[in-house]
């Protein structure tokens, strides 16, 4: 933590000196400090914020021999008994220290070489120090005639052996041409300094981070999902805590499904500090309907007859021991369209125990067709799949999720016992409409966190989560494409939870309507 002392409090640098008034400041009458060997000059360095550090070798890392470091001199006043030490372990790299014994009088310090300053101009000073006794900060001015004067800037308490930072600003008095700001020790103990900075003007501070955290709903019903969104600036990292956890990008969204009142906190940190925001979500409990599910369920369902689902997803499901529902568009299979299933592979899916389900002949928007044309799409595709595989075809998925009352009735009349839409990612309960089942269509923007939230909600609330999937490709595809890696992550997570995985027909048979 950064420790700062006010620059407005001016203290006497040395209690034994004679003070004379000068322009409203306390000025120490020039004395005769004893200079130990001075060092050669070294080029200045630049501050990370763009201002030039006027001090030579401000980090004490350019020493050429023991006890001698460029840009700094060992100085005393009075009759102290000092021990100067260099190099010492600094806050970063080397530092320089001075120690006094109990019978010392006066002061001792490492003093930087005086630098040219402009009268009336503002300067800023910063230094890191570690001490076992109180110390002081003083500025030595040199005027046009070469006369020295001293102004006490601050009395610093012992840091108890920890590194602390002191910062201040000062305005150069009239007729002064050079300045040297230093930390001095005049009591028994040890003072170590490092990373000193003396610049003209104010220090440029890194911008403080900002953070906006919001939720799609502050109150939800148990089993529902809320979306958390956040945006931050000037932040290098963000960390979630409370009802969620882990690192987060500087801006993004996450899906959560709390089962009780929960608070979500996000803390973002940057060079200019840190900022935290908390969002509270209240959860209203629901009473499970009569005949509710005995446990939560999850379903993998694949649309459109994509060959990549067979090549890249089916082996992952087989390894996990999961069965899925395949909603198949039959013209793509029968007419040998590229990138789609062949009849042989369709038959193989059925023989492996996965559910074969209908998805029309040609994937039209059924609500835009005549009753006769829609009936043909429904019945002919169901018949083709039955005669190809010999498996019952009881589940149907609306192309584009397009449904109205007429289409829903035609699906019933065509012999299907369920129909799945693509609405909203909500979870199904035993009283859901079996001819408009909710599903969650996954794609390129799907995060593992969003799927995990829905799986967790289904398990906790004994509800049914149906995933709507399409292509599974390592690259390419449209916005409804999943990568094999993301699919594997989803399967692995579901397996780790122990939640029951069912086909659509199995889930439908457990419904109460």
Short mmCIF file of C-alpha atoms in Angstrom, two decimals:
data_model
loop_
_atom_site.label_atom_id
_atom_site.label_comp_id
_atom_site.label_asym_id
_atom_site.label_seq_id
_atom_site.Cartn_x
_atom_site.Cartn_y
_atom_site.Cartn_z
CA UNK A 1 0.00 0.00 0.00
CA UNK A 2 1.25 3.47 -0.79
CA UNK A 3 1.81 5.72 2.23
CA UNK A 4 1.83 9.48 1.69
CA UNK A 5 2.64 12.34 4.02
CA UNK A 6 1.33 15.83 3.45
CA UNK A 7 3.72 18.23 1.72
CA UNK A 8 2.01 21.14 3.42
CA UNK A 9 3.65 20.47 6.78
CA UNK A 10 7.12 22.00 6.84
CA UNK A 11 9.41 20.80 9.57
CA UNK A 12 12.80 21.81 10.80
CA UNK A 13 15.40 19.67 9.08
CA UNK A 14 17.79 19.80 11.99
CA UNK A 15 16.68 20.91 15.44
CA UNK A 16 20.08 22.28 16.41
CA UNK A 17 20.33 24.79 13.52
CA UNK A 18 19.51 28.50 13.62
CA UNK A 19 16.45 29.52 11.57
CA UNK A 20 15.89 32.82 9.80
CA UNK A 21 12.68 33.98 8.18
CA UNK A 22 12.77 34.05 4.41
CA UNK A 23 9.68 34.62 2.30
CA UNK A 24 7.35 32.92 4.73
CA UNK A 25 9.40 29.67 4.85
CA UNK A 26 11.59 28.27 7.59
CA UNK A 27 15.09 28.37 6.13
CA UNK A 28 18.05 26.69 7.76
CA UNK A 29 21.09 28.90 7.83
CA UNK A 30 23.87 27.51 5.61
CA UNK A 31 26.11 25.10 7.45
CA UNK A 32 29.16 23.15 6.40
CA UNK A 33 28.11 19.60 5.51
CA UNK A 34 31.07 17.26 5.21
CA UNK A 35 31.18 15.80 1.70
CA UNK A 36 32.55 12.30 1.24
CA UNK A 37 33.88 11.27 -2.20
CA UNK A 38 31.52 12.40 -4.93
CA UNK A 39 30.81 10.22 -7.96
CA UNK A 40 30.82 10.81 -11.70
CA UNK A 41 27.66 11.99 -13.42
CA UNK A 42 25.33 9.54 -15.17
CA UNK A 43 22.70 10.36 -17.76
CA UNK A 44 19.18 10.85 -16.48
CA UNK A 45 16.41 8.31 -16.89
CA UNK A 46 12.83 8.79 -18.03
CA UNK A 47 9.72 8.20 -15.98
CA UNK A 48 7.22 5.66 -17.28
CA UNK A 49 4.65 8.47 -17.41
CA UNK A 50 6.86 10.47 -19.79
CA UNK A 51 8.33 13.04 -17.37
CA UNK A 52 12.14 13.07 -17.10
CA UNK A 53 13.62 12.08 -13.78
CA UNK A 54 16.24 14.73 -12.99
CA UNK A 55 18.14 12.49 -10.58
CA UNK A 56 21.16 10.55 -11.71
CA UNK A 57 21.15 6.82 -10.97
CA UNK A 58 17.83 7.12 -9.15
CA UNK A 59 17.54 3.34 -8.71
CA UNK A 60 21.05 2.87 -7.26
CA UNK A 61 21.77 0.15 -9.80
CA UNK A 62 24.81 1.72 -11.50
CA UNK A 63 27.38 1.47 -8.69
CA UNK A 64 30.90 0.70 -9.82
CA UNK A 65 32.44 -0.28 -6.48
CA UNK A 66 31.43 -0.94 -2.91
CA UNK A 67 30.20 2.17 -1.00
CA UNK A 68 30.37 4.36 -4.13
CA UNK A 69 27.35 4.87 -6.37
CA UNK A 70 27.13 7.39 -9.26
CA UNK A 71 24.98 10.46 -8.72
CA UNK A 72 24.98 10.24 -4.91
CA UNK A 73 27.31 11.45 -2.15
CA UNK A 74 27.68 10.36 1.46
CA UNK A 75 26.99 13.46 3.54
CA UNK A 76 26.95 14.30 7.27
CA UNK A 77 26.20 17.27 9.50
CA UNK A 78 27.44 17.69 13.06
CA UNK A 79 29.39 14.84 14.61
CA UNK A 80 27.48 11.66 13.79
CA UNK A 81 29.02 8.20 13.76
CA UNK A 82 27.50 6.92 10.49
CA UNK A 83 27.84 3.66 8.68
CA UNK A 84 27.12 4.02 4.99
CA UNK A 85 26.30 0.83 3.09
CA UNK A 86 26.09 0.25 -0.62
CA UNK A 87 24.91 -1.84 -2.29
CA UNK A 88 22.05 -2.82 -0.03
CA UNK A 89 18.96 -4.81 -0.98
CA UNK A 90 16.59 -2.21 -2.36
CA UNK A 91 12.90 -2.21 -3.08
CA UNK A 92 13.90 -3.22 -6.61
CA UNK A 93 17.51 -4.07 -7.28
CA UNK A 94 19.99 -2.08 -5.21
CA UNK A 95 19.38 0.48 -2.50
CA UNK A 96 21.64 2.59 -0.26
CA UNK A 97 21.50 2.72 3.52
CA UNK A 98 22.93 4.71 6.40
CA UNK A 99 22.99 3.77 10.10
CA UNK A 100 23.64 5.85 13.24
CA UNK A 101 24.63 4.68 16.70
CA UNK A 102 22.98 5.81 19.92
CA UNK A 103 25.69 8.38 20.71
CA UNK A 104 25.54 10.12 17.31
CA UNK A 105 24.81 13.84 17.03
CA UNK A 106 23.80 15.63 13.85
CA UNK A 107 22.62 13.73 10.77
CA UNK A 108 23.79 11.55 7.90
CA UNK A 109 22.31 10.89 4.50
CA UNK A 110 22.82 9.77 0.95
CA UNK A 111 22.38 13.01 -1.01
CA UNK A 112 21.78 13.24 -4.77
CA UNK A 113 23.82 15.62 -6.90
CA UNK A 114 22.14 19.04 -7.13
CA UNK A 115 20.21 19.67 -10.33
CA UNK A 116 19.29 22.88 -12.10
CA UNK A 117 15.81 24.19 -11.26
CA UNK A 118 13.74 27.20 -12.25
CA UNK A 119 12.65 29.72 -9.62
CA UNK A 120 8.87 29.76 -9.21
CA UNK A 121 8.44 26.38 -10.93
CA UNK A 122 6.65 23.38 -9.39
CA UNK A 123 8.59 20.13 -8.84
CA UNK A 124 7.58 16.73 -7.47
CA UNK A 125 9.64 14.33 -5.39
CA UNK A 126 9.06 10.67 -4.59
CA UNK A 127 11.20 8.12 -2.77
CA UNK A 128 10.81 4.64 -1.32
CA UNK A 129 12.29 4.23 2.14
CA UNK A 130 12.69 1.57 4.81
CA UNK A 131 13.64 2.66 8.31
CA UNK A 132 13.91 1.52 11.90
CA UNK A 133 13.81 5.09 13.27
CA UNK A 134 12.14 8.41 12.35
CA UNK A 135 13.76 10.27 9.45
CA UNK A 136 13.26 13.57 7.66
CA UNK A 137 13.07 14.93 4.12
CA UNK A 138 14.91 18.17 3.34
CA UNK A 139 15.63 20.18 0.21
CA UNK A 140 18.96 21.96 -0.25
CA UNK A 141 18.81 25.03 -2.51
CA UNK A 142 21.73 26.79 -4.15
CA UNK A 143 21.11 30.42 -5.11
CA UNK A 144 22.65 32.59 -7.82
CA UNK A 145 25.65 33.37 -5.58
CA UNK A 146 26.27 29.75 -4.67
CA UNK A 147 24.89 30.13 -1.15
CA UNK A 148 23.18 27.08 0.30
CA UNK A 149 19.91 27.12 2.21
CA UNK A 150 17.77 24.28 3.55
CA UNK A 151 14.00 23.75 3.84
CA UNK A 152 12.50 20.89 5.83
CA UNK A 153 9.73 19.14 3.92
CA UNK A 154 8.53 16.35 6.22
CA UNK A 155 9.22 14.24 9.28
CA UNK A 156 8.73 10.57 8.45
CA UNK A 157 7.88 8.01 11.12
CA UNK A 158 9.72 4.72 11.30
CA UNK A 159 8.45 2.30 8.68
CA UNK A 160 9.17 -0.58 11.06
CA UNK A 161 11.34 -2.24 8.48
CA UNK A 162 8.73 -2.16 5.67
CA UNK A 163 9.04 -0.29 2.38
CA UNK A 164 6.92 2.84 2.18
CA UNK A 165 6.65 5.59 -0.38
CA UNK A 166 6.81 9.31 0.35
CA UNK A 167 5.67 11.87 -2.21
CA UNK A 168 5.48 15.65 -2.16
CA UNK A 169 5.60 18.69 -4.39
CA UNK A 170 7.43 21.99 -3.88
CA UNK A 171 7.74 25.39 -5.54
CA UNK A 172 11.28 26.71 -5.97
CA UNK A 173 11.76 30.04 -4.16
CA UNK A 174 12.97 33.16 -5.95
CA UNK A 175 16.67 33.43 -6.82
CA UNK A 176 17.32 29.67 -6.35
CA UNK A 177 19.09 27.90 -9.20
CA UNK A 178 19.80 24.35 -7.98
CA UNK A 179 18.09 21.87 -5.67
CA UNK A 180 18.86 18.54 -4.01
CA UNK A 181 16.13 16.69 -2.11
CA UNK A 182 17.23 14.00 0.33
CA UNK A 183 16.17 11.78 3.23
CA UNK A 184 18.28 12.17 6.36
CA UNK A 185 18.70 10.18 9.55
CA UNK A 186 19.48 11.86 12.88
CA UNK A 187 18.45 9.21 15.40
CA UNK A 188 19.89 5.80 16.19
CA UNK A 189 18.73 3.32 13.59
CA UNK A 190 18.98 2.52 9.88
CA UNK A 191 17.50 4.26 6.84
CA UNK A 192 17.53 2.65 3.36
CA UNK A 193 16.31 4.48 0.25
CA UNK A 194 15.59 3.41 -3.34
CA UNK A 195 13.78 4.46 -6.51
CA UNK A 196 13.94 8.24 -5.96
CA UNK A 197 12.26 10.54 -8.46
CA UNK A 198 12.55 14.32 -8.90
CA UNK A 199 10.63 15.79 -11.83
CA UNK A 200 9.38 19.17 -12.91
CA UNK A 201 5.61 19.49 -12.64
CA UNK A 202 3.06 17.15 -11.08
CA UNK A 203 3.40 13.39 -11.31
CA UNK A 204 1.25 11.93 -14.05
CA UNK A 205 -1.01 9.38 -12.40
CA UNK A 206 -2.33 6.34 -14.29
CA UNK A 207 -6.03 6.69 -14.91
CA UNK A 208 -8.15 4.94 -12.32
CA UNK A 209 -10.07 1.91 -13.62
CA UNK A 210 -13.80 2.18 -14.19
CA UNK A 211 -16.33 -0.63 -14.05
CA UNK A 212 -19.99 -0.98 -14.94
CA UNK A 213 -21.69 -4.23 -13.88
CA UNK A 214 -25.29 -4.99 -14.76
CA UNK A 215 -27.78 -7.83 -14.86
CA UNK A 216 -30.66 -8.68 -17.16
CA UNK A 217 -32.87 -9.23 -14.11
CA UNK A 218 -32.51 -8.39 -10.45
CA UNK A 219 -35.24 -10.88 -9.53
CA UNK A 220 -35.69 -14.27 -11.15
CA UNK A 221 -37.63 -17.44 -10.50
CA UNK A 222 -35.60 -20.44 -9.36
CA UNK A 223 -34.46 -22.30 -12.44
CA UNK A 224 -34.34 -19.21 -14.65
CA UNK A 225 -31.11 -17.70 -15.94
CA UNK A 226 -29.86 -14.14 -15.63
CA UNK A 227 -27.20 -12.52 -17.78
CA UNK A 228 -24.44 -10.51 -16.11
CA UNK A 229 -22.71 -7.93 -18.30
CA UNK A 230 -19.74 -5.73 -17.48
CA UNK A 231 -17.44 -3.20 -19.07
CA UNK A 232 -14.26 -1.79 -17.57
CA UNK A 233 -11.59 0.66 -18.67
CA UNK A 234 -7.99 1.16 -17.55
CA UNK A 235 -8.00 -2.34 -16.05
CA UNK A 236 -5.42 -5.05 -16.61
CA UNK A 237 -7.33 -7.85 -14.86
CA UNK A 238 -10.73 -8.57 -13.36
CA UNK A 239 -11.66 -11.17 -10.75
CA UNK A 240 -15.09 -12.49 -9.83
CA UNK A 241 -16.04 -13.28 -6.24
CA UNK A 242 -19.13 -13.91 -4.19
CA UNK A 243 -21.58 -16.19 -5.98
CA UNK A 244 -19.20 -16.59 -8.93
CA UNK A 245 -15.45 -16.98 -9.19
CA UNK A 246 -12.46 -16.88 -11.49
CA UNK A 247 -10.81 -14.34 -13.75
CA UNK A 248 -12.77 -12.37 -16.32
CA UNK A 249 -11.89 -10.34 -19.37
CA UNK A 250 -12.13 -6.57 -19.07
CA UNK A 251 -15.55 -6.64 -20.74
CA UNK A 252 -17.96 -9.48 -21.33
CA UNK A 253 -21.05 -11.36 -20.25
CA UNK A 254 -21.83 -14.44 -18.19
CA UNK A 255 -24.90 -16.53 -17.54
CA UNK A 256 -25.85 -17.41 -13.99
CA UNK A 257 -28.64 -19.52 -12.53
CA UNK A 258 -28.70 -18.91 -8.77
CA UNK A 259 -30.98 -21.09 -6.66
CA UNK A 260 -31.09 -18.61 -3.78
CA UNK A 261 -30.51 -14.89 -3.25
CA UNK A 262 -26.97 -14.22 -4.46
CA UNK A 263 -24.48 -11.38 -4.78
CA UNK A 264 -21.98 -11.22 -7.63
CA UNK A 265 -18.89 -9.05 -7.15
CA UNK A 266 -16.37 -8.09 -9.82
CA UNK A 267 -13.09 -6.39 -8.98
CA UNK A 268 -10.94 -4.87 -11.73
CA UNK A 269 -7.36 -3.77 -11.14
CA UNK A 270 -5.12 -1.51 -13.22
CA UNK A 271 -2.04 0.68 -12.82
CA UNK A 272 -4.26 3.44 -11.41
CA UNK A 273 -5.87 1.36 -8.67
CA UNK A 274 -8.81 -0.99 -8.32
CA UNK A 275 -12.59 -0.80 -8.46
CA UNK A 276 -15.31 -3.22 -7.35
CA UNK A 277 -18.98 -3.51 -8.16
CA UNK A 278 -21.60 -5.87 -6.78
CA UNK A 279 -24.89 -7.00 -8.29
CA UNK A 280 -27.55 -8.71 -6.18
CA UNK A 281 -30.05 -11.14 -7.69
CA UNK A 282 -33.10 -12.20 -5.72
CA UNK A 283 -34.50 -15.65 -6.38
CA UNK A 284 -38.16 -16.54 -5.98
CA UNK A 285 -38.69 -20.18 -5.13
CA UNK A 286 -41.20 -22.23 -7.10
CA UNK A 287 -43.13 -25.27 -6.02
CA UNK A 288 -42.44 -28.17 -8.41
CA UNK A 289 -45.60 -29.08 -10.33
CA UNK A 290 -47.35 -32.38 -9.56
CA UNK A 291 -45.63 -35.29 -11.26
CA UNK A 292 -42.41 -33.30 -11.61
CA UNK A 293 -39.18 -34.76 -12.87
CA UNK A 294 -37.44 -36.99 -10.40
CA UNK A 295 -34.12 -35.45 -11.39
CA UNK A 296 -32.61 -32.88 -13.70
CA UNK A 297 -31.98 -33.86 -17.33
CA UNK A 298 -29.87 -32.73 -20.26
CA UNK A 299 -30.33 -33.50 -23.97
CA UNK A 300 -27.96 -33.20 -26.92
CA UNK A 301 -29.96 -32.58 -30.11
CA UNK A 302 -28.45 -32.03 -33.56
CA UNK A 303 -30.26 -30.31 -36.45
CA UNK A 304 -30.03 -30.41 -40.25
CA UNK A 305 -28.14 -33.69 -40.99
CA UNK A 306 -24.63 -32.20 -40.88
CA UNK A 307 -21.90 -34.77 -41.56
CA UNK A 308 -19.53 -32.97 -39.17
CA UNK A 309 -21.82 -33.86 -36.25
CA UNK A 310 -21.29 -37.52 -37.14
CA UNK A 311 -17.53 -37.15 -37.59
CA UNK A 312 -16.65 -34.76 -34.75
CA UNK A 313 -19.40 -34.99 -32.14
CA UNK A 314 -20.62 -38.59 -32.22
CA UNK A 315 -17.25 -40.10 -31.14
CA UNK A 316 -17.14 -37.74 -28.13
CA UNK A 317 -20.67 -38.73 -27.12
CA UNK A 318 -19.86 -42.42 -27.55
CA UNK A 319 -16.80 -42.12 -25.33
CA UNK A 320 -18.86 -40.43 -22.63
CA UNK A 321 -21.65 -43.02 -22.94
CA UNK A 322 -24.25 -40.41 -23.96
CA UNK A 323 -27.08 -40.78 -26.47
CA UNK A 324 -28.36 -37.86 -28.54
CA UNK A 325 -31.31 -36.93 -30.75
CA UNK A 326 -30.62 -36.22 -34.43
CA UNK A 327 -33.24 -34.03 -36.15
CA UNK A 328 -32.66 -34.88 -39.82
CA UNK A 329 -33.57 -32.99 -42.98
CA UNK A 330 -34.08 -35.87 -45.40
CA UNK A 331 -33.56 -34.32 -48.85
CA UNK A 332 -29.97 -33.52 -47.84
CA UNK A 333 -29.43 -37.23 -47.12
CA UNK A 334 -31.42 -38.77 -49.94
CA UNK A 335 -30.01 -36.52 -52.67
CA UNK A 336 -26.38 -36.83 -51.55
CA UNK A 337 -25.73 -33.16 -50.71
CA UNK A 338 -22.08 -32.44 -49.91
CA UNK A 339 -21.24 -31.91 -46.23
CA UNK A 340 -24.37 -33.79 -45.13
CA UNK A 341 -25.00 -37.31 -43.89
CA UNK A 342 -25.18 -40.26 -46.24
CA UNK A 343 -27.89 -42.91 -45.87
CA UNK A 344 -25.26 -45.34 -44.54
CA UNK A 345 -24.12 -42.97 -41.82
CA UNK A 346 -27.72 -42.16 -40.92
CA UNK A 347 -28.37 -45.87 -40.44
CA UNK A 348 -25.21 -46.16 -38.35
CA UNK A 349 -26.43 -43.43 -36.00
CA UNK A 350 -29.68 -45.35 -35.43
CA UNK A 351 -27.87 -48.66 -34.88
CA UNK A 352 -25.70 -47.04 -32.22
CA UNK A 353 -28.83 -46.30 -30.21
CA UNK A 354 -29.22 -42.59 -30.87
CA UNK A 355 -32.68 -41.16 -31.55
CA UNK A 356 -33.69 -40.43 -35.14
CA UNK A 357 -36.07 -37.46 -35.37
CA UNK A 358 -37.76 -35.41 -38.09
CA UNK A 359 -36.78 -32.00 -39.46
CA UNK A 360 -38.79 -31.91 -42.75
CA UNK A 361 -37.77 -32.75 -46.32
CA UNK A 362 -36.18 -29.44 -47.35
CA UNK A 363 -35.97 -27.26 -44.22
CA UNK A 364 -38.65 -24.67 -45.09
CA UNK A 365 -40.40 -22.21 -42.82
CA UNK A 366 -43.52 -24.29 -42.29
CA UNK A 367 -45.59 -21.24 -41.31
CA UNK A 368 -45.12 -19.87 -44.84
CA UNK A 369 -46.42 -23.02 -46.63
CA UNK A 370 -49.91 -24.17 -47.50
CA UNK A 371 -51.41 -26.79 -45.27
CA UNK A 372 -50.93 -29.45 -47.97
CA UNK A 373 -47.27 -28.54 -48.58
CA UNK A 374 -46.51 -28.44 -44.88
CA UNK A 375 -48.17 -31.82 -44.36
CA UNK A 376 -46.01 -33.32 -47.12
CA UNK A 377 -42.82 -31.94 -45.53
CA UNK A 378 -43.80 -33.51 -42.22
CA UNK A 379 -45.15 -36.89 -43.30
CA UNK A 380 -42.81 -37.72 -46.19
CA UNK A 381 -39.67 -36.99 -44.19
CA UNK A 382 -40.92 -39.11 -41.28
CA UNK A 383 -41.67 -42.02 -43.59
CA UNK A 384 -38.25 -41.80 -45.29
CA UNK A 385 -36.41 -41.97 -41.96
CA UNK A 386 -38.51 -44.88 -40.71
CA UNK A 387 -37.96 -46.99 -43.82
CA UNK A 388 -34.23 -46.15 -43.90
CA UNK A 389 -33.46 -46.95 -40.27
CA UNK A 390 -36.36 -49.03 -38.99
CA UNK A 391 -36.36 -46.82 -35.88
CA UNK A 392 -39.44 -45.00 -34.54
CA UNK A 393 -39.55 -41.31 -35.46
CA UNK A 394 -41.52 -39.53 -32.76
CA UNK A 395 -39.71 -36.22 -32.20
CA UNK A 396 -39.72 -33.24 -34.53
CA UNK A 397 -37.91 -29.87 -34.64
CA UNK A 398 -39.35 -26.80 -36.37
CA UNK A 399 -36.98 -25.39 -39.03
CA UNK A 400 -35.91 -21.90 -37.92
CA UNK A 401 -38.06 -22.47 -34.82
CA UNK A 402 -41.03 -21.19 -36.88
CA UNK A 403 -44.35 -22.41 -35.47
CA UNK A 404 -47.96 -21.34 -35.18
CA UNK A 405 -51.14 -23.09 -34.10
CA UNK A 406 -51.75 -24.60 -37.55
CA UNK A 407 -48.24 -26.02 -37.86
CA UNK A 408 -48.37 -27.37 -34.33
CA UNK A 409 -51.62 -29.20 -35.12
CA UNK A 410 -50.17 -30.62 -38.36
CA UNK A 411 -47.21 -32.00 -36.41
CA UNK A 412 -49.59 -33.80 -34.05
CA UNK A 413 -51.63 -35.18 -36.94
CA UNK A 414 -48.46 -36.44 -38.67
CA UNK A 415 -47.77 -38.81 -35.77
CA UNK A 416 -45.09 -36.94 -33.83
CA UNK A 417 -45.36 -36.92 -30.04
CA UNK A 418 -43.14 -33.88 -29.44
CA UNK A 419 -41.76 -30.85 -31.24
CA UNK A 420 -38.82 -28.66 -30.31
CA UNK A 421 -38.39 -24.95 -30.96
CA UNK A 422 -35.34 -22.70 -30.56
CA UNK A 423 -36.67 -20.18 -28.07
CA UNK A 424 -34.63 -18.51 -25.41
CA UNK A 425 -32.62 -21.24 -23.75
CA UNK A 426 -35.27 -21.72 -21.08
CA UNK A 427 -35.53 -24.99 -19.23
CA UNK A 428 -38.44 -27.38 -19.60
CA UNK A 429 -40.64 -28.58 -16.76
CA UNK A 430 -43.18 -31.44 -16.75
CA UNK A 431 -45.98 -29.02 -17.66
CA UNK A 432 -44.15 -27.43 -20.61
CA UNK A 433 -45.85 -27.62 -24.02
CA UNK A 434 -44.50 -30.85 -25.54
CA UNK A 435 -45.07 -29.41 -29.01
CA UNK A 436 -43.03 -26.28 -28.33
CA UNK A 437 -40.15 -27.49 -26.16
CA UNK A 438 -37.57 -24.90 -25.20
CA UNK A 439 -33.99 -25.32 -26.39
CA UNK A 440 -30.70 -23.45 -26.30
CA UNK A 441 -29.00 -23.11 -29.69
CA UNK A 442 -25.23 -23.16 -29.26
CA UNK A 443 -22.71 -21.59 -31.62
CA UNK A 444 -19.56 -19.57 -32.05
CA UNK A 445 -20.44 -17.13 -29.26
CA UNK A 446 -21.33 -19.86 -26.75
CA UNK A 447 -19.21 -19.84 -23.61
CA UNK A 448 -18.63 -22.87 -21.44
CA UNK A 449 -19.84 -20.78 -18.50
CA UNK A 450 -23.26 -20.24 -20.11
CA UNK A 451 -23.77 -23.96 -20.70
CA UNK A 452 -22.54 -24.79 -17.21
CA UNK A 453 -25.05 -22.37 -15.72
CA UNK A 454 -27.95 -24.04 -17.52
CA UNK A 455 -26.75 -27.55 -16.70
CA UNK A 456 -26.35 -26.59 -13.04
CA UNK A 457 -29.83 -25.06 -12.99
CA UNK A 458 -31.38 -28.14 -14.58
CA UNK A 459 -29.75 -30.41 -12.04
CA UNK A 460 -30.51 -28.23 -9.02
CA UNK A 461 -34.15 -27.60 -9.95
CA UNK A 462 -34.97 -30.98 -11.54
CA UNK A 463 -35.67 -29.46 -14.93
CA UNK A 464 -34.83 -30.40 -18.50
CA UNK A 465 -32.21 -28.59 -20.57
CA UNK A 466 -32.21 -29.27 -24.33
CA UNK A 467 -29.20 -28.15 -26.36
CA UNK A 468 -29.78 -27.31 -30.02
CA UNK A 469 -26.59 -28.05 -32.00
CA UNK A 470 -25.62 -27.90 -35.66
CA UNK A 471 -22.17 -28.12 -37.24
CA UNK A 472 -19.13 -29.15 -35.18
CA UNK A 473 -16.03 -27.95 -37.05
CA UNK A 474 -12.48 -26.95 -36.06
CA UNK A 475 -12.75 -23.85 -38.26
CA UNK A 476 -15.19 -22.23 -40.66
CA UNK A 477 -18.94 -22.66 -40.48
CA UNK A 478 -21.59 -20.12 -39.53
CA UNK A 479 -22.62 -18.62 -36.22
CA UNK A 480 -24.30 -21.89 -35.20
CA UNK A 481 -21.05 -23.83 -35.42
CA UNK A 482 -19.22 -25.23 -32.39
CA UNK A 483 -15.57 -26.20 -32.36
CA UNK A 484 -14.73 -29.80 -31.38
CA UNK A 485 -12.80 -28.39 -28.41
CA UNK A 486 -15.80 -26.46 -27.06
CA UNK A 487 -18.04 -29.50 -27.63
CA UNK A 488 -15.60 -31.70 -25.74
CA UNK A 489 -15.54 -29.18 -22.87
CA UNK A 490 -19.33 -29.24 -22.68
CA UNK A 491 -19.52 -33.04 -22.73
CA UNK A 492 -16.77 -33.32 -20.11
CA UNK A 493 -18.50 -30.87 -17.80
CA UNK A 494 -21.88 -32.60 -18.10
CA UNK A 495 -20.26 -35.94 -17.38
CA UNK A 496 -18.50 -34.48 -14.32
CA UNK A 497 -21.83 -33.31 -12.84
CA UNK A 498 -23.49 -36.72 -13.05
CA UNK A 499 -26.66 -35.12 -14.43
CA UNK A 500 -28.85 -37.51 -16.40
CA UNK A 501 -28.52 -37.35 -20.19
CA UNK A 502 -31.66 -38.34 -22.14
CA UNK A 503 -32.91 -38.30 -25.70
CA UNK A 504 -35.88 -36.08 -26.52
CA UNK A 505 -38.23 -39.05 -26.58
CA UNK A 506 -37.01 -40.19 -23.16
CA UNK A 507 -37.54 -36.73 -21.72
CA UNK A 508 -40.95 -36.42 -23.36
CA UNK A 509 -42.08 -39.70 -21.80
CA UNK A 510 -41.36 -38.27 -18.35
CA UNK A 511 -43.59 -35.24 -18.86
CA UNK A 512 -46.98 -35.06 -17.23
CA UNK A 513 -49.00 -34.01 -20.31
#
